[in-house]
Amino acid sequence: MPLHTQVDESHRDAEIAVNPIYFRELSCEIPRYRLADNGVLPRTALQLVRDELILDGNARLNLATFVTTWMEPEAEQLMAETAAKNMIDKDEYPQTAELERRCVNILSSLWNAPAGSAATGCSTTGSSEACMLGGMALLWRWRARRQAAGLDASQPNLVMGSNVQVCWEKFCRYWQVEPRYVPMVPGRLHLRGAEAAAKCDENTIGVVAIMGSTMDGSYEPVLEISQALDGVQAEKGWDVPVHVDGASGGFIAPFLHPDLEWDFRVPRVASINTSGHKYGLVYPGVGWILWRTPDALPEDLIFKVNYLGGEMPTFALNFSRPGAQVAAQYYNFIRLGHSGYRHVQQTCQDIALHLSAEIAKMGPFELLTEGRDLPVFAFKLRDDITSYSVFDLSERLRMRGWQVPAYTFPDDMTDTAVMRIVIRNGFSMDLANLLLDDFRLHLQVLEHHPQTQPPPGIQKRRQSFTH
């Protein structure tokens, strides 16, 4: 979550302006940064907050986010009805806990957990928390192995590509694990097996493989990474597990790429996380993590809570949270089934491939990906285009409400600026064609009116997307 600092109340905008139609209230003085002495009527409060939010972008036109921006009215009704249920209160809401258990079992089947493995998992507030839990399990298991062998356990490291989401950087900093990043280079925009193996040593707690890089939508080759680590174990004796960050791909690959081996079919994969609120098609607030077997999750990380006269094992960083998202996830599972999910995800990919093909035909752009893994693709301007930048185009598209992010790649490729488009359920082919029309229009304007590029310091602030 972003951090905020206290505001000086002498600021000229310290009070919120209230529409004069509401002046029948006892008091219409509403401080911006402290509680007013008196409250207001419900309709006044509702309209005031709505007015505050009108400057936000249209979520359906946000092509930067992976997060679900549309659900059926029935799902929204169900979420409203279950928002007051606290997921942590297993005793008071046993059936909500049962729905969570069913979701975990559905995912274990979807990700090909071996029969009889007793795959174990739970819901979380999102993939970031799920990644933290997966990282903790890797760290605890590595430390226990080292201590049991009488070896030093003070210098753990985690191997991953520099394209990982920022939650992995947070994990390493919070739990004092050395992050070992494999940099992106032209022609290789994510982690590969040889590069991962080269970064490992006896202190490596695991390798993170991304099923759907946020940078360009591409899958990292989990099987290839695992086989490279097999070679490391055969040569060095280091048994390095793999955690698959399937924040997006965990709900795409099983439906669009069922023969791709990336999940528990790969023996070295110890745990997998995903975001229910991305391609799981639920509004923000739910993630999932599963471990191949119960012993992949160290016992001393698990807490026991009283549940119907017995004990319920739990593992989480958060405590209270609404049960609405878990109920909505289960709603989607029974509403769509396998064929429904496949149809939704295939439609998203068809639109992504249509958009990427048309953008490639426009001339100024070079595709980095097409949308054949996730329904996500990235592209940049050709090197000979110097009269305008992707930042100029991104800003012009915002004039019509389109939010198409422009940003630079991580270290070693910071001179590469790209745009990226994420296609989600609710973004139709009609909208895609309207977006293409606006692309063509604004390209014509930029070609006839070359843009003077600002200094690097200002240019950096123009980035419309940060991982």
Coordinates of C-alpha atoms in Angstrom, one line a residue:
M1 CA 0.0 0.0 0.0
P2 CA 1.2 3.6 -0.7
L3 CA 2.5 5.6 2.3
H4 CA 1.0 9.0 3.0
T5 CA 2.3 11.9 5.2
Q6 CA 0.4 14.3 7.4
V7 CA -0.9 17.5 5.6
D8 CA -0.5 21.0 7.1
E9 CA -4.0 22.2 7.9
S10 CA -3.1 25.7 6.8
H11 CA -3.2 24.4 3.3
R12 CA -5.7 26.5 1.2
D13 CA -7.7 23.4 0.3
A14 CA -8.1 22.2 3.8
E15 CA -11.9 22.1 3.5
I16 CA -14.0 20.2 0.9
A17 CA -16.4 22.2 -1.2
V18 CA -20.0 21.1 -0.8
N19 CA -22.6 21.7 -3.4
P20 CA -24.9 24.5 -2.2
I21 CA -28.0 22.4 -2.8
Y22 CA -27.1 20.6 0.4
F23 CA -26.9 23.7 2.6
R24 CA -30.0 22.5 4.5
E25 CA -27.5 20.6 6.6
L26 CA -26.7 21.8 10.1
S27 CA -23.1 22.3 9.1
C28 CA -21.5 22.1 5.7
E29 CA -18.0 22.6 6.9
I30 CA -16.2 19.3 6.1
P31 CA -12.4 19.4 6.8
R32 CA -10.4 17.5 4.3
Y33 CA -7.9 16.0 6.7
R34 CA -9.7 15.7 10.1
L35 CA -13.1 14.7 11.4
A36 CA -15.8 17.4 11.3
D37 CA -17.6 18.3 14.5
N38 CA -20.9 17.1 13.0
G39 CA -22.0 14.5 10.5
V40 CA -24.1 14.9 7.4
L41 CA -27.0 13.1 5.8
P42 CA -26.3 9.8 3.9
R43 CA -27.1 11.3 0.5
T44 CA -24.9 14.2 1.2
A45 CA -22.0 12.0 2.1
L46 CA -22.6 9.7 -0.9
Q47 CA -22.7 12.6 -3.4
L48 CA -19.6 14.3 -1.9
V49 CA -17.6 11.1 -2.2
R50 CA -18.9 10.5 -5.8
D51 CA -17.9 14.0 -6.8
E52 CA -14.4 13.4 -5.3
L53 CA -14.0 10.3 -7.5
I54 CA -15.1 11.7 -10.9
L55 CA -11.5 12.5 -11.8
D56 CA -10.5 8.8 -11.6
G57 CA -10.1 7.1 -14.9
N58 CA -12.7 4.7 -16.4
A59 CA -11.7 1.3 -15.1
R60 CA -13.0 -0.5 -18.2
L61 CA -10.6 1.6 -20.4
N62 CA -7.6 0.9 -18.1
L63 CA -5.3 -1.2 -20.3
A64 CA -2.5 -1.1 -17.8
T65 CA -4.1 -3.2 -15.0
F66 CA -4.3 -6.9 -14.9
V67 CA -7.0 -6.6 -12.2
T68 CA -10.7 -7.5 -13.0
T69 CA -12.8 -4.4 -13.8
W70 CA -16.1 -6.0 -14.7
M71 CA -18.3 -8.7 -13.1
E72 CA -21.8 -9.8 -13.7
P73 CA -24.6 -8.1 -11.7
E74 CA -25.3 -11.4 -9.9
A75 CA -21.7 -11.6 -8.7
E76 CA -21.8 -8.0 -7.5
Q77 CA -25.0 -8.8 -5.6
L78 CA -23.4 -11.8 -4.0
M79 CA -20.3 -9.8 -3.0
A80 CA -22.5 -7.1 -1.4
E81 CA -24.4 -9.8 0.6
T82 CA -21.1 -11.4 1.9
A83 CA -19.0 -8.3 2.4
A84 CA -19.7 -8.4 6.2
K85 CA -18.5 -11.9 6.6
N86 CA -15.0 -12.1 8.1
M87 CA -12.8 -14.8 6.5
I88 CA -10.8 -15.3 9.7
D89 CA -13.9 -16.2 11.7
K90 CA -14.1 -19.8 10.7
D91 CA -16.4 -20.7 13.7
E92 CA -19.0 -18.0 12.9
Y93 CA -18.9 -18.5 9.1
P94 CA -18.2 -22.2 8.6
Q95 CA -19.7 -22.4 5.1
T96 CA -17.5 -19.5 3.8
A97 CA -14.6 -21.6 5.0
E98 CA -16.0 -24.6 3.2
L99 CA -16.2 -22.5 -0.1
E100 CA -12.5 -21.6 0.4
R101 CA -11.7 -25.3 0.8
R102 CA -13.6 -26.2 -2.4
C103 CA -11.7 -23.4 -4.3
V104 CA -8.3 -24.8 -3.1
N105 CA -9.3 -28.3 -4.3
I106 CA -10.5 -27.0 -7.6
L107 CA -7.2 -25.2 -8.1
S108 CA -5.2 -28.3 -7.1
S109 CA -6.9 -30.2 -9.8
L110 CA -6.5 -27.4 -12.3
W111 CA -2.8 -27.3 -11.6
N112 CA -2.3 -31.1 -11.7
A113 CA -1.4 -31.8 -8.1
P114 CA -0.4 -35.5 -8.0
A115 CA -3.1 -37.9 -6.8
G116 CA -2.7 -38.6 -3.1
S117 CA -0.2 -35.7 -2.6
A118 CA -2.6 -33.9 -0.2
A119 CA -1.8 -30.6 -1.8
T120 CA -2.3 -27.8 0.7
G121 CA -3.3 -24.2 0.1
C122 CA -5.3 -21.1 1.2
S123 CA -6.8 -17.9 0.0
T124 CA -5.0 -14.6 0.5
T125 CA -5.7 -10.9 -0.1
G126 CA -3.9 -11.2 -3.5
S127 CA -0.8 -12.6 -5.2
S128 CA 1.5 -10.3 -3.3
E129 CA 0.6 -11.8 0.0
A130 CA 0.6 -15.3 -1.6
C131 CA 4.2 -14.6 -2.9
M132 CA 5.3 -13.6 0.6
L133 CA 3.8 -16.9 2.0
G134 CA 5.5 -18.9 -0.7
G135 CA 8.8 -17.2 -0.1
M136 CA 8.6 -17.7 3.7
A137 CA 8.0 -21.5 3.1
L138 CA 11.1 -21.6 0.9
L139 CA 13.2 -19.8 3.5
W140 CA 12.0 -21.8 6.4
R141 CA 12.7 -25.1 4.6
W142 CA 16.1 -24.1 3.5
R143 CA 17.1 -22.9 6.9
A144 CA 15.8 -26.1 8.6
R145 CA 17.9 -28.2 6.1
R146 CA 21.0 -26.1 6.8
Q147 CA 20.6 -26.2 10.5
A148 CA 20.0 -30.0 10.5
A149 CA 23.3 -30.4 8.6
G150 CA 25.1 -28.1 11.1
L151 CA 25.7 -25.5 8.3
D152 CA 25.5 -21.7 8.4
A153 CA 22.0 -20.4 7.6
S154 CA 22.6 -16.7 7.8
Q155 CA 23.0 -15.8 4.1
P156 CA 20.0 -17.0 2.1
N157 CA 19.4 -15.8 -1.5
L158 CA 16.6 -16.1 -4.0
V159 CA 17.1 -16.3 -7.8
M160 CA 14.7 -14.5 -10.2
G161 CA 14.5 -12.4 -13.3
S162 CA 14.7 -8.6 -13.0
N163 CA 11.2 -8.6 -14.5
V164 CA 9.5 -9.9 -11.3
Q165 CA 6.8 -7.9 -9.6
V166 CA 7.9 -5.7 -6.8
C167 CA 6.4 -8.0 -4.1
W168 CA 9.5 -10.2 -4.5
E169 CA 11.8 -7.3 -3.8
K170 CA 9.7 -6.6 -0.8
F171 CA 9.9 -10.2 0.4
C172 CA 13.7 -10.2 0.1
R173 CA 14.0 -6.9 2.0
Y174 CA 11.6 -7.7 4.8
W175 CA 13.0 -11.2 5.4
Q176 CA 16.7 -10.3 4.8
V177 CA 17.1 -12.5 1.8
E178 CA 19.7 -11.6 -0.9
P179 CA 17.8 -11.1 -4.2
R180 CA 19.8 -12.5 -7.2
Y181 CA 18.4 -10.9 -10.3
V182 CA 19.0 -12.2 -13.8
P183 CA 18.9 -9.0 -15.9
M184 CA 16.8 -8.7 -19.1
V185 CA 18.8 -8.3 -22.3
P186 CA 17.6 -7.6 -25.8
G187 CA 16.2 -10.8 -27.2
R188 CA 15.8 -12.3 -23.7
L189 CA 13.2 -10.5 -21.7
H190 CA 12.7 -13.1 -18.9
L191 CA 14.4 -15.8 -17.0
R192 CA 15.8 -18.9 -18.7
G193 CA 17.2 -22.2 -17.3
A194 CA 20.9 -21.6 -17.9
E195 CA 20.8 -18.1 -16.4
A196 CA 18.9 -19.3 -13.3
A197 CA 21.2 -22.2 -12.7
A198 CA 24.3 -19.9 -12.9
K199 CA 23.0 -17.8 -10.1
C200 CA 22.4 -20.6 -7.6
D201 CA 24.6 -21.8 -4.8
E202 CA 24.3 -23.7 -1.5
N203 CA 22.5 -20.7 0.0
T204 CA 19.8 -20.5 -2.7
I205 CA 16.4 -21.0 -1.1
G206 CA 14.6 -21.3 -4.4
V207 CA 14.1 -19.9 -7.9
V208 CA 11.0 -17.9 -8.8
A209 CA 9.6 -18.6 -12.3
I210 CA 7.0 -16.2 -13.6
M211 CA 4.0 -17.5 -15.6
G212 CA 3.2 -14.3 -17.3
S213 CA 5.7 -11.4 -16.9
T214 CA 4.1 -8.1 -16.1
M215 CA 6.6 -6.5 -18.5
D216 CA 5.5 -8.2 -21.7
G217 CA 3.0 -11.0 -20.9
S218 CA 5.4 -13.8 -21.7
Y219 CA 5.7 -17.1 -19.8
E220 CA 9.0 -18.1 -18.3
P221 CA 10.0 -21.7 -19.2
V222 CA 9.3 -23.5 -15.9
L223 CA 10.2 -27.0 -17.2
E224 CA 13.5 -25.7 -18.7
I225 CA 14.4 -23.9 -15.5
S226 CA 13.6 -27.1 -13.5
Q227 CA 15.7 -29.2 -15.8
A228 CA 18.6 -26.8 -15.4
L229 CA 18.3 -27.1 -11.7
D230 CA 18.2 -30.9 -12.0
G231 CA 21.7 -30.5 -13.5
V232 CA 22.8 -28.3 -10.6
Q233 CA 21.7 -31.0 -8.2
A234 CA 23.4 -33.7 -10.1
E235 CA 26.7 -31.7 -10.2
K236 CA 26.7 -29.8 -6.9
G237 CA 24.2 -31.6 -4.7
W238 CA 22.1 -28.5 -4.2
D239 CA 18.4 -29.3 -4.2
V240 CA 16.8 -26.0 -5.3
P241 CA 13.0 -25.8 -5.4
V242 CA 10.9 -23.7 -7.8
H243 CA 8.1 -21.4 -6.8
V244 CA 5.8 -20.5 -9.8
D245 CA 4.4 -17.0 -9.6
G246 CA 1.3 -17.6 -11.7
A247 CA -0.4 -14.3 -10.7
S248 CA -1.9 -14.1 -14.2
G249 CA -0.9 -17.3 -16.0
G250 CA -2.3 -19.6 -13.3
F251 CA -5.7 -18.8 -14.7
I252 CA -4.7 -18.7 -18.3
A253 CA -2.3 -21.6 -19.0
P254 CA -4.7 -24.4 -17.8
F255 CA -7.3 -23.2 -20.3
L256 CA -5.4 -21.9 -23.3
H257 CA -2.2 -24.0 -23.0
P258 CA -3.2 -27.3 -21.3
D259 CA -0.2 -29.3 -22.7
L260 CA 2.4 -26.8 -21.4
E261 CA 4.2 -28.3 -18.4
W262 CA 4.6 -25.5 -15.8
D263 CA 2.6 -26.7 -12.8
F264 CA 2.8 -29.6 -10.4
R265 CA 3.5 -31.9 -13.3
V266 CA 7.0 -30.5 -12.9
P267 CA 8.4 -32.4 -9.9
R268 CA 10.7 -29.5 -8.7
V269 CA 7.7 -27.1 -8.4
A270 CA 7.1 -26.8 -4.7
S271 CA 4.4 -24.1 -4.7
I272 CA 2.2 -22.0 -7.0
N273 CA 0.4 -18.7 -6.4
T274 CA -2.2 -16.9 -8.5
S275 CA -4.5 -13.9 -8.3
G276 CA -8.2 -14.6 -8.2
H277 CA -8.7 -10.9 -8.9
K278 CA -6.8 -11.0 -12.2
Y279 CA -7.7 -13.7 -14.7
G280 CA -9.6 -15.5 -12.0
L281 CA -12.2 -12.8 -12.9
V282 CA -13.0 -11.6 -9.3
Y283 CA -12.9 -7.9 -8.2
P284 CA -9.8 -7.0 -6.2
G285 CA -9.0 -8.7 -2.9
V286 CA -8.3 -12.4 -3.4
G287 CA -5.3 -14.5 -4.2
W288 CA -4.4 -18.2 -3.8
I289 CA -1.4 -20.2 -3.0
L290 CA -0.9 -24.0 -3.0
W291 CA 2.0 -26.3 -2.0
R292 CA 2.6 -29.6 -3.7
T293 CA 2.5 -31.5 -0.3
P294 CA 1.9 -30.6 3.3
D295 CA 5.6 -31.0 4.1
A296 CA 6.4 -28.2 1.6
L297 CA 4.8 -25.9 4.1
P298 CA 6.9 -25.9 7.4
E299 CA 4.7 -26.7 10.4
D300 CA 6.1 -23.9 12.5
L301 CA 4.6 -21.3 10.0
I302 CA 1.1 -22.6 10.7
F303 CA -1.2 -21.3 13.4
K304 CA -4.1 -23.2 14.8
V305 CA -7.4 -21.4 15.3
N306 CA -10.5 -22.8 17.2
Y307 CA -13.0 -24.0 14.6
L308 CA -16.3 -25.8 15.4
G309 CA -14.8 -27.3 18.6
G310 CA -11.7 -28.3 16.8
E311 CA -8.6 -26.6 15.3
M312 CA -8.3 -25.0 11.8
P313 CA -4.7 -24.5 10.5
T314 CA -4.1 -21.1 9.0
F315 CA -1.2 -19.3 7.4
A316 CA -1.5 -15.6 6.5
L317 CA 0.1 -12.2 6.9
N318 CA -3.3 -10.5 7.1
F319 CA -6.0 -11.3 9.6
S320 CA -9.6 -9.9 9.1
R321 CA -10.8 -9.6 5.5
P322 CA -14.2 -9.9 3.8
G323 CA -15.4 -13.3 2.6
A324 CA -17.0 -11.7 -0.4
Q325 CA -14.1 -12.3 -2.8
V326 CA -13.9 -16.0 -1.9
A327 CA -17.6 -16.3 -2.4
A328 CA -17.3 -14.6 -5.8
Q329 CA -14.4 -16.9 -6.8
Y330 CA -16.6 -19.9 -6.1
Y331 CA -19.4 -18.3 -8.0
N332 CA -17.2 -18.0 -11.0
F333 CA -16.1 -21.6 -10.7
I334 CA -19.6 -22.9 -10.7
R335 CA -21.0 -20.3 -13.1
L336 CA -18.4 -20.8 -15.8
G337 CA -16.9 -24.2 -15.4
H338 CA -13.9 -25.3 -17.5
S339 CA -15.5 -24.5 -20.9
G340 CA -16.7 -21.1 -19.7
Y341 CA -13.3 -20.1 -18.4
R342 CA -11.7 -21.3 -21.6
H343 CA -14.1 -19.3 -23.7
V344 CA -13.5 -16.1 -21.7
Q345 CA -9.7 -16.4 -21.8
Q346 CA -9.7 -17.4 -25.5
T347 CA -11.8 -14.3 -26.4
C348 CA -9.3 -12.1 -24.5
Q349 CA -6.4 -13.7 -26.4
D350 CA -8.2 -13.3 -29.8
I351 CA -8.6 -9.6 -29.1
A352 CA -5.0 -9.3 -28.0
L353 CA -3.7 -11.0 -31.2
H354 CA -6.0 -8.8 -33.3
L355 CA -4.7 -5.6 -31.6
S356 CA -1.1 -6.6 -31.8
A357 CA -1.3 -7.5 -35.5
E358 CA -3.0 -4.2 -36.4
I359 CA -0.5 -2.2 -34.4
A360 CA 2.3 -3.9 -36.1
K361 CA 0.9 -3.0 -39.5
M362 CA 0.8 0.7 -38.6
G363 CA 4.5 1.1 -39.3
P364 CA 6.2 3.0 -36.4
F365 CA 6.1 0.1 -34.0
E366 CA 8.1 -3.0 -33.2
L367 CA 6.3 -5.8 -31.4
L368 CA 8.2 -7.4 -28.5
T369 CA 5.4 -9.9 -27.8
E370 CA 2.1 -10.6 -29.5
G371 CA -0.2 -11.9 -26.8
R372 CA 0.3 -15.6 -27.4
D373 CA 1.0 -16.4 -23.8
L374 CA -1.0 -14.1 -21.6
P375 CA -3.5 -11.9 -23.6
V376 CA -0.9 -9.1 -23.1
F377 CA 1.6 -7.6 -25.4
A378 CA 4.3 -5.0 -25.4
F379 CA 5.7 -2.9 -28.3
K380 CA 8.1 0.0 -28.8
L381 CA 8.8 2.6 -31.4
R382 CA 11.3 1.7 -34.1
D383 CA 14.8 3.1 -33.4
D384 CA 14.5 5.5 -36.3
I385 CA 11.4 7.2 -34.9
T386 CA 12.8 10.2 -33.0
S387 CA 10.2 13.0 -33.5
Y388 CA 7.9 11.6 -30.7
S389 CA 8.0 9.0 -27.9
V390 CA 5.7 6.3 -26.5
F391 CA 5.1 8.7 -23.6
D392 CA 3.7 11.3 -26.1
L393 CA 1.4 8.8 -27.6
S394 CA 0.3 7.5 -24.2
E395 CA -0.6 11.0 -23.1
R396 CA -2.6 11.7 -26.2
L397 CA -4.6 8.5 -25.9
R398 CA -5.6 9.7 -22.4
M399 CA -7.5 12.6 -24.1
R400 CA -10.1 10.0 -25.0
G401 CA -9.9 8.1 -21.8
W402 CA -7.7 5.2 -22.9
Q403 CA -5.1 4.3 -20.3
V404 CA -2.3 2.7 -22.2
P405 CA 0.9 2.6 -20.1
A406 CA 4.3 3.7 -21.3
Y407 CA 7.4 2.8 -19.2
T408 CA 11.0 1.8 -19.4
F409 CA 12.4 -1.7 -18.8
P410 CA 14.4 -2.5 -15.6
D411 CA 18.2 -2.2 -15.2
D412 CA 20.4 -3.0 -18.2
M413 CA 17.5 -2.1 -20.5
T414 CA 16.4 1.3 -19.1
D415 CA 17.0 2.9 -22.5
T416 CA 14.1 0.8 -23.9
A417 CA 10.7 2.5 -23.5
V418 CA 7.6 0.4 -24.4
M419 CA 3.9 0.5 -24.3
R420 CA 1.9 -2.5 -23.0
I421 CA -1.7 -3.5 -23.5
V422 CA -3.6 -5.9 -21.1
I423 CA -6.8 -7.4 -22.4
R424 CA -9.3 -8.5 -19.8
N425 CA -12.8 -9.8 -19.8
G426 CA -15.1 -6.9 -20.5
F427 CA -12.9 -5.3 -23.2
S428 CA -14.6 -6.1 -26.4
M429 CA -13.5 -6.4 -30.0
D430 CA -15.6 -3.2 -30.7
L431 CA -13.6 -1.3 -28.1
A432 CA -10.4 -2.7 -29.6
N433 CA -11.3 -1.3 -33.0
L434 CA -12.1 2.1 -31.5
L435 CA -8.7 2.0 -29.8
L436 CA -7.0 1.3 -33.1
D437 CA -8.9 4.2 -34.7
D438 CA -7.5 6.5 -32.0
F439 CA -4.0 5.1 -32.4
R440 CA -4.1 6.0 -36.1
L441 CA -5.5 9.4 -35.5
H442 CA -2.9 10.4 -32.8
L443 CA 0.0 8.9 -34.8
Q444 CA -1.0 11.2 -37.7
V445 CA -1.0 14.2 -35.3
L446 CA 2.4 13.3 -33.8
E447 CA 4.0 12.7 -37.2
H448 CA 2.9 16.2 -38.4
H449 CA 3.8 17.9 -35.1
P450 CA 7.1 16.6 -33.8
Q451 CA 7.5 16.7 -30.0
T452 CA 10.4 18.2 -28.2
Q453 CA 11.4 15.7 -25.6
P454 CA 11.9 17.0 -22.0
P455 CA 15.1 16.4 -19.9
P456 CA 15.6 12.9 -18.6
G457 CA 14.5 13.8 -15.1
I458 CA 11.1 15.0 -16.3
Q459 CA 10.8 12.2 -18.8
K460 CA 11.2 9.7 -16.0
R461 CA 8.2 11.3 -14.3
R462 CA 6.1 10.7 -17.4
Q463 CA 6.1 7.0 -16.9
S464 CA 2.4 6.0 -16.7
F465 CA 3.0 2.6 -15.1
T466 CA 5.2 1.4 -12.3
H467 CA 5.6 -2.3 -11.4

